[in-house]
């Protein structure tokens, strides 16, 4: 989080602070295709070398073999971007499995809603700390690009931090909250919705994580495994960080510094 100066806090209280704050006060976003177009751009040149819709079943660190639901691949160096906790469990190593059980993270439930409104907002996203709302953040993808929603419609996502099972009535509570915030006028505004569950969305940075993850990373590196990305390194990071870490991991796997 950006650390504000006293002067900035006073400006905020007096509603004089107009400058953007934080690392994402301004950002680039694809005009068409949504953020997925970034991934498609990376995928295009190498798609003949990518295997999709195949689950990893086991990682044999000793013999350096990854077993999939549809076969196996032997490797010299392996880059893992899957959640570190899941990767450790797949190794079958008792020490790694024990370490994995202590790693904690929060799941996020996101309800994505397409709706009709007479007065579309130009706000990108809003954090909602008030306890009467079930979500901690809402965002409006149609403000990132006009191509993110059909003409005359808007889009909003509402994110809820989940510990354990997702509450059964969470969708209705989210809709009530959006109506209360006057994002929606009523339920009839909704044209479509899509719920998404994001496991391990936010890593919990406790003392166990801070002391355990660096040691695990060293051991895995010695066994030919390079962890990268927000999930692989079990950390909080941005998309830009993930891209940079991917490039660094590829260079390291190829024998670079």
PDB file of N, CA and C in Angstrom, residues 39-52:
ATOM      1  N   UNK A  39      -2.812 -12.508 -22.768  1.00  0.00           N
ATOM      2  CA  UNK A  39      -2.430 -13.919 -22.724  1.00  0.00           C
ATOM      3  C   UNK A  39      -2.459 -14.531 -24.117  1.00  0.00           C
ATOM      4  N   UNK A  40      -3.471 -14.182 -24.900  1.00  0.00           N
ATOM      5  CA  UNK A  40      -3.562 -14.715 -26.263  1.00  0.00           C
ATOM      6  C   UNK A  40      -2.378 -14.247 -27.110  1.00  0.00           C
ATOM      7  N   UNK A  41      -1.917 -13.034 -26.861  1.00  0.00           N
ATOM      8  CA  UNK A  41      -0.766 -12.525 -27.593  1.00  0.00           C
ATOM      9  C   UNK A  41       0.500 -13.300 -27.285  1.00  0.00           C
ATOM     10  N   UNK A  42       0.656 -13.706 -26.022  1.00  0.00           N
ATOM     11  CA  UNK A  42       1.815 -14.512 -25.628  1.00  0.00           C
ATOM     12  C   UNK A  42       1.671 -15.942 -26.147  1.00  0.00           C
ATOM     13  N   UNK A  43       0.449 -16.445 -26.104  1.00  0.00           N
ATOM     14  CA  UNK A  43       0.175 -17.829 -26.485  1.00  0.00           C
ATOM     15  C   UNK A  43       0.326 -18.081 -27.986  1.00  0.00           C
ATOM     16  N   UNK A  44      -0.050 -17.098 -28.795  1.00  0.00           N
ATOM     17  CA  UNK A  44      -0.075 -17.274 -30.242  1.00  0.00           C
ATOM     18  C   UNK A  44       1.191 -17.856 -30.850  1.00  0.00           C
ATOM     19  N   UNK A  45       2.363 -17.260 -30.603  1.00  0.00           N
ATOM     20  CA  UNK A  45       3.590 -17.738 -31.245  1.00  0.00           C
ATOM     21  C   UNK A  45       4.063 -19.118 -30.772  1.00  0.00           C
ATOM     22  N   UNK A  46       3.554 -19.592 -29.623  1.00  0.00           N
ATOM     23  CA  UNK A  46       4.053 -20.863 -29.080  1.00  0.00           C
ATOM     24  C   UNK A  46       2.945 -21.903 -28.910  1.00  0.00           C
ATOM     25  N   UNK A  47       1.781 -21.664 -29.508  1.00  0.00           N
ATOM     26  CA  UNK A  47       0.633 -22.529 -29.245  1.00  0.00           C
ATOM     27  C   UNK A  47       0.850 -23.979 -29.667  1.00  0.00           C
ATOM     28  N   UNK A  48       1.747 -24.217 -30.641  1.00  0.00           N
ATOM     29  CA  UNK A  48       2.000 -25.588 -31.068  1.00  0.00           C
ATOM     30  C   UNK A  48       2.826 -26.359 -30.043  1.00  0.00           C
ATOM     31  N   UNK A  49       3.349 -25.652 -29.028  1.00  0.00           N
ATOM     32  CA  UNK A  49       4.147 -26.303 -27.988  1.00  0.00           C
ATOM     33  C   UNK A  49       3.420 -26.352 -26.642  1.00  0.00           C
ATOM     34  N   UNK A  50       2.173 -25.891 -26.632  1.00  0.00           N
ATOM     35  CA  UNK A  50       1.412 -25.806 -25.384  1.00  0.00           C
ATOM     36  C   UNK A  50       0.370 -26.918 -25.319  1.00  0.00           C
ATOM     37  N   UNK A  51       0.296 -27.589 -24.178  1.00  0.00           N
ATOM     38  CA  UNK A  51      -0.715 -28.621 -23.943  1.00  0.00           C
ATOM     39  C   UNK A  51      -1.778 -28.031 -23.023  1.00  0.00           C
ATOM     40  N   UNK A  52      -3.020 -28.022 -23.467  1.00  0.00           N
ATOM     41  CA  UNK A  52      -4.118 -27.460 -22.688  1.00  0.00           C
ATOM     42  C   UNK A  52      -5.036 -28.556 -22.152  1.00  0.00           C
TER      43      UNK A  52
END
